[in-house]
Coordinates of C-alpha atoms and ligand atoms in Angstrom, one line a residue:
X1 CA -20.7 16.5 2.2
X2 CA -19.3 13.8 0.0
X3 CA -20.8 10.3 0.4
X4 CA -19.1 7.7 2.6
X5 CA -16.0 6.2 0.8
X6 CA -15.7 9.3 -1.5
X7 CA -14.6 11.8 1.0
X8 CA -11.1 12.5 2.3
X9 CA -11.6 13.5 6.0
X10 CA -9.9 16.6 7.1
X11 CA -7.7 14.9 9.7
X12 CA -6.2 12.8 6.9
X13 CA -4.4 15.8 5.5
X14 CA -0.8 17.1 5.9
X15 CA 1.4 19.4 3.8
X16 CA 4.5 18.5 1.7
X17 CA 7.0 20.6 3.7
X18 CA 6.3 18.2 6.6
X19 CA 8.8 15.8 4.9
X20 CA 11.7 18.3 5.1
X21 CA 12.8 16.9 8.5
X22 CA 15.6 14.7 9.8
X23 CA 15.1 11.1 8.9
X24 CA 13.0 9.1 11.3
X25 CA 14.7 5.9 10.3
X26 CA 18.0 5.0 8.6
X27 CA 18.6 1.6 6.9
X28 CA 21.0 -0.1 4.5
X29 CA 18.1 -2.0 3.0
X30 CA 14.4 -1.3 3.4
X31 CA 11.2 -3.0 2.2
X32 CA 8.1 -0.8 2.1
X33 CA 5.1 -3.1 2.3
X34 CA 1.8 -1.4 1.3
X35 CA -1.6 -3.1 1.0
X36 CA -1.0 -6.4 2.7
X37 CA -4.8 -6.5 3.0
X38 CA -4.9 -9.1 5.7
X39 CA -3.0 -11.8 3.8
X40 CA -1.0 -13.8 6.4
X41 CA 0.8 -15.8 3.7
X42 CA 2.1 -12.6 2.0
X43 CA 3.1 -11.4 5.5
X44 CA 5.2 -14.6 6.0
X45 CA 6.9 -14.0 2.6
X46 CA 7.9 -10.4 3.4
X47 CA 9.2 -11.3 6.8
X48 CA 11.3 -14.0 5.1
X49 CA 12.6 -11.6 2.4
X50 CA 13.6 -9.1 5.1
X51 CA 15.2 -11.7 7.3
X52 CA 17.4 -13.0 4.5
X53 CA 19.2 -9.7 4.0
X54 CA 18.7 -8.2 7.5
X55 CA 16.5 -5.5 5.9
X56 CA 14.2 -3.2 7.7
X57 CA 10.4 -3.4 7.1
X58 CA 7.9 -0.6 7.0
X59 CA 4.3 -1.4 6.6
X60 CA 2.8 1.7 5.0
X61 CA -0.9 1.0 5.7
X62 CA -3.9 -1.1 4.8
X63 CA -2.3 -4.2 6.3
X64 CA -5.9 -5.0 7.3
X65 CA -8.8 -5.6 4.9
X66 CA -9.8 -9.2 4.3
X67 CA -8.9 -10.3 7.8
X68 CA -12.4 -10.1 9.2
X69 CA -12.0 -13.4 11.1
X70 CA -11.0 -12.6 14.8
X71 CA -8.0 -14.9 14.9
X72 CA -6.7 -13.7 11.5
X73 CA -7.1 -10.0 12.6
X74 CA -5.2 -10.5 15.8
X75 CA -2.4 -12.5 14.1
X76 CA -1.8 -9.9 11.4
X77 CA -1.8 -6.9 13.7
X78 CA 0.3 -8.5 16.5
X79 CA 3.0 -9.3 13.9
X80 CA 2.9 -6.0 11.9
X81 CA 2.8 -3.8 15.0
X82 CA 6.2 -5.2 16.1
X83 CA 7.7 -3.4 13.1
X84 CA 7.6 0.1 11.8
X85 CA 4.2 0.9 10.5
X86 CA 1.9 3.7 9.2
X87 CA -1.8 3.7 9.4
X88 CA -3.7 3.6 6.1
X89 CA -7.3 4.7 5.7
X90 CA -8.3 1.2 6.8
X91 CA -6.5 1.3 10.1
X92 CA -7.6 4.9 10.7
X93 CA -11.2 4.0 10.2
X94 CA -10.9 0.8 12.2
X95 CA -9.5 2.8 15.1
X96 CA -12.4 5.3 15.0
X97 CA -16.2 5.2 14.8
X98 CA -16.8 7.7 12.0
X99 CA -19.5 6.1 10.0
X100 CA -19.6 9.1 7.6
X101 CA -16.1 8.3 6.3
X102 CA -17.0 4.8 5.1
X103 CA -13.8 3.0 4.2
X104 CA -11.9 6.4 4.1
X105 CA -10.6 5.5 0.6
X106 CA -11.3 8.9 -0.9
X107 CA -12.3 7.0 -4.2
X108 CA -12.0 9.1 -7.3
X109 CA -14.8 9.3 -10.0
X110 CA -13.3 6.4 -12.1
X111 CA -14.2 4.0 -9.3
X112 CA -17.9 3.0 -9.6
X113 CA -20.5 3.5 -6.9
X114 CA -21.2 -0.2 -6.4
X115 CA -17.5 -0.8 -5.6
X116 CA -17.4 2.1 -3.2
X117 CA -20.5 0.8 -1.5
X118 CA -19.0 -2.7 -1.1
X119 CA -15.8 -1.2 0.3
X120 CA -17.9 0.5 3.0
X121 CA -19.5 -2.8 3.8
X122 CA -16.2 -4.5 4.1
X123 CA -15.0 -1.8 6.5
X124 CA -18.1 -2.2 8.6
X125 CA -17.6 -5.9 9.0
X126 CA -13.9 -5.4 9.8
X127 CA -14.7 -2.8 12.3
X128 CA -17.1 -5.2 14.0
X129 CA -14.2 -7.6 14.3
X130 CA -11.9 -4.9 15.6
X131 CA -14.3 -4.0 18.4
X132 CA -13.4 -7.3 20.0
X133 CA -9.7 -6.2 20.1
X134 CA -9.6 -2.8 21.9
X135 CA -5.9 -3.0 22.6
X136 CA -5.0 -3.4 18.9
X137 CA -7.5 -0.8 17.9
X138 CA -5.9 1.8 20.1
X139 CA -2.4 0.9 18.8
X140 CA -3.6 1.3 15.2
X141 CA -5.0 4.7 16.0
X142 CA -1.7 5.8 17.4
X143 CA 0.4 5.0 14.3
X144 CA 1.9 7.9 12.3
X145 CA 0.6 9.0 8.8
X146 CA 4.1 9.3 7.3
X147 CA 7.8 8.6 7.9
X148 CA 11.0 9.9 6.4
X149 CA 13.8 7.3 5.8
X150 CA 17.4 7.6 4.7
X151 CA 18.7 4.8 2.6
X152 CA 21.9 4.8 0.6
X153 CA 22.0 8.6 0.7
X154 CA 18.4 8.9 -0.6
X155 CA 15.7 10.7 1.4
X156 CA 12.5 8.7 1.2
X157 CA 9.1 9.9 2.1
X158 CA 7.0 6.9 3.1
X159 CA 3.2 7.5 2.9
X160 CA 0.1 5.6 2.4
X161 CA -1.6 7.9 -0.2
X162 CA 0.3 10.9 -1.4
X163 CA 2.2 14.0 -0.3
X164 CA -0.9 15.7 1.0
X165 CA -3.2 13.1 2.3
X166 CA -3.4 9.7 3.9
X167 CA -5.9 8.7 1.2
X168 CA -4.8 10.9 -1.6
X169 CA -4.8 9.5 -5.2
X170 CA -2.3 11.9 -6.8
X171 CA 0.3 9.1 -6.8
X172 CA -2.0 6.6 -8.6
X173 CA -0.9 5.3 -12.0
X174 CA -3.9 7.2 -13.5
X175 CA -3.1 10.6 -11.9
X176 CA 0.7 10.2 -12.7
X177 CA -0.2 9.7 -16.3
X178 CA -2.8 12.5 -16.5
X179 CA -1.1 15.1 -14.2
X180 CA 2.6 14.4 -13.9
X181 CA 3.3 18.1 -13.4
X182 CA 1.4 17.9 -10.1
X183 CA 3.5 15.0 -8.8
X184 CA 6.6 16.9 -9.8
X185 CA 5.5 19.9 -7.7
X186 CA 4.8 17.7 -4.7
X187 CA 8.2 16.1 -5.0
X188 CA 9.9 19.5 -5.3
X189 CA 7.9 20.9 -2.3
X190 CA 8.7 18.1 0.0
X191 CA 12.5 17.8 -0.4
X192 CA 12.5 14.0 -0.8
X193 CA 14.2 12.0 -3.5
X194 CA 11.6 9.3 -3.5
X195 CA 8.0 8.9 -2.4
X196 CA 7.1 5.3 -1.6
X197 CA 3.4 4.9 -1.5
X198 CA 0.5 2.5 -2.0
X199 CA -3.4 2.8 -1.5
X200 CA -4.5 3.1 -5.2
X201 CA -4.4 -0.6 -5.9
X202 CA -2.1 -0.6 -9.0
X203 CA 1.7 -0.3 -9.0
X204 CA 3.7 2.3 -10.8
X205 CA 7.3 3.6 -10.9
X206 CA 7.8 7.0 -12.5
X207 CA 10.7 9.4 -12.5
X208 CA 10.7 13.2 -12.6
X209 CA 13.3 15.9 -13.3
X210 CA 13.2 18.3 -10.4
X211 CA 15.5 21.2 -9.5
X212 CA 17.3 18.8 -7.1
X213 CA 17.8 16.1 -9.7
X214 CA 16.0 13.0 -10.6
X215 CA 13.2 12.1 -8.2
X216 CA 11.0 9.1 -8.1
X217 CA 7.5 8.0 -7.2
X218 CA 7.2 4.3 -6.5
X219 CA 3.8 2.8 -5.7
X220 CA 3.9 -0.9 -4.9
X221 CA 0.2 -1.5 -5.6
X222 CA -0.6 -4.3 -3.2
X223 CA 1.7 -6.7 -1.3
X224 CA -1.2 -9.0 -0.5
X225 CA -2.9 -9.3 -3.9
X226 CA -1.7 -9.8 -7.5
X227 CA -0.9 -6.6 -9.4
X228 CA -0.6 -7.8 -13.0
X229 CA -2.7 -9.8 -15.4
X230 CA -2.5 -13.6 -15.0
X231 CA -0.1 -13.5 -12.0
X232 CA -0.4 -14.7 -8.4
X233 CA 2.1 -12.6 -6.5
X234 CA 2.0 -9.3 -4.6
X235 CA 4.7 -6.6 -4.8
X236 CA 6.8 -4.7 -2.3
X237 CA 9.1 -1.8 -2.8
X238 CA 12.8 -2.4 -1.9
X239 CA 15.3 0.4 -1.5
X240 CA 18.9 -0.5 -0.8
X241 CA 22.5 0.2 -1.7
X242 CA 22.8 -3.1 -3.7
X243 CA 20.3 -4.6 -6.2
X244 CA 18.2 -7.7 -5.5
X245 CA 18.4 -10.7 -7.8
X246 CA 14.6 -11.0 -7.3
X247 CA 13.5 -7.6 -8.5
X248 CA 11.0 -7.5 -11.3
X249 CA 11.9 -3.9 -12.3
X250 CA 13.9 -1.1 -10.7
X251 CA 16.0 2.0 -11.2
X252 CA 19.3 3.2 -9.8
X253 CA 19.2 6.6 -8.1
X254 CA 22.5 7.9 -6.9
X255 CA 24.1 5.3 -4.7
X256 CA 20.9 3.4 -4.2
X257 CA 18.5 1.2 -6.1
X258 CA 14.7 1.3 -5.9
X259 CA 13.0 -1.9 -7.0
X260 CA 9.7 -3.7 -7.2
X261 CA 10.2 -7.2 -5.6
X262 CA 7.6 -9.9 -6.1
X263 CA 5.9 -11.2 -2.9
X264 CA 5.4 -14.9 -3.8
X265 CA 3.0 -16.2 -1.2
X266 CA 1.2 -19.5 -0.9
X267 CA -1.5 -18.7 -3.4
X268 CA -3.7 -21.8 -2.9
X269 CA -3.7 -21.3 0.9
X270 CA -4.7 -17.7 0.5
X271 CA -7.5 -18.5 -1.9
X272 CA -8.9 -21.1 0.5
X273 CA -8.6 -18.6 3.4
X274 CA -10.2 -15.8 1.5
X275 CA -13.2 -18.0 0.3
X276 CA -13.8 -19.1 3.9
X277 CA -13.9 -15.6 5.3
X278 CA -15.6 -14.0 2.3
X279 CA -17.8 -16.6 0.6
X280 CA -19.4 -16.2 -2.8
X281 CA -21.8 -13.2 -2.9
X282 CA -20.1 -11.3 -0.1
X283 CA -18.9 -7.7 -0.6
X284 CA -15.2 -8.7 -0.8
X285 CA -15.8 -11.7 -3.1
X286 CA -17.7 -9.5 -5.5
X287 CA -15.1 -6.8 -5.6
X288 CA -11.8 -8.7 -5.2
X289 CA -12.1 -12.4 -5.9
X290 CA -11.4 -12.2 -9.6
X291 CA -8.3 -10.0 -9.0
X292 CA -7.0 -12.3 -6.2
X293 CA -7.5 -15.4 -8.5
X294 CA -5.9 -14.0 -11.7
X295 CA -4.7 -10.4 -11.3
X296 CA -6.1 -7.1 -12.6
X297 CA -6.1 -6.1 -16.3
X298 CA -2.7 -4.3 -16.0
X299 CA 0.8 -5.2 -17.3
X300 CA 4.3 -4.6 -16.0
X301 CA 5.1 -2.4 -19.0
X302 CA 2.3 0.0 -17.9
X303 CA 3.8 0.3 -14.5
X304 CA 7.4 1.0 -15.5
X305 CA 7.8 4.7 -16.5
X306 CA 11.5 5.2 -16.0
X307 CA 14.7 4.5 -17.8
X308 CA 14.6 1.5 -15.4
X309 CA 15.9 -1.9 -16.0
X310 CA 13.1 -4.5 -16.1
X311 CA 13.2 -8.2 -15.9
X312 CA 9.5 -8.3 -16.8
X313 CA 8.5 -11.2 -18.9
Ligands
FE2_1 FE1 -5.7 2.7 1.3

């Protein structure tokens, strides 16, 4: 048995052909919002982005994480659950009582033991909060693990992890660099043009030549945390028939564009809220405060692996 936080529970798994089905949703313009991590200010921003262009929102999991305060937990979930949503490993583990799965992250070997152990502690505290909200807990457990969307003629597989697992890491920037052939196989086996995913903390947009033409994997990293060095904004994936003036980078695929759009939330307010819920020395402060304050050691140029346009600067 793998230790808690390292394992990928059996019920997390599905197979790539499951995506070869009629679309569950159709939209002109769609935002895929992964990794909100309980940031209510980022949630406000994505709601506003979508409202401005009458776009559809899909929250593809881990919208909970730092919202261990009861009022924050209820507010995030009541709002998100009014939209289309998938459960990530966090929501799945919050809905259940499987202490052996830890945070359900399925962390690979490049993530250290201390960080995995802290993630398990964050999940335990969050689950304690969730126990006071049995109605929300049940709704989280009922969410699907994947959706198929049709946008501008593109078939889009929306997942939390990868094409085989809710907590899979095959669409992480690390795995896409080391084993692109595996991702190409998964795209070909699923019959989608785009996989929109999150879960692995860092964003990436990478294209692939498949027998059906160019296909794309787009990982938004986190909507609720900074994704690049010395920045203060999250990222969401936007798929639409016309480009957004706000996109940081993106690519045209057939009649549609796939873009990374900054989620510019109230940074000061979020820092203050985070510090109140997770004070210095807490598991979340040790693992995430530095990233929330100034971003990870990762650059836009590392995320863009396409013939994409980029407004990165
Ligand atoms: Fe996740």
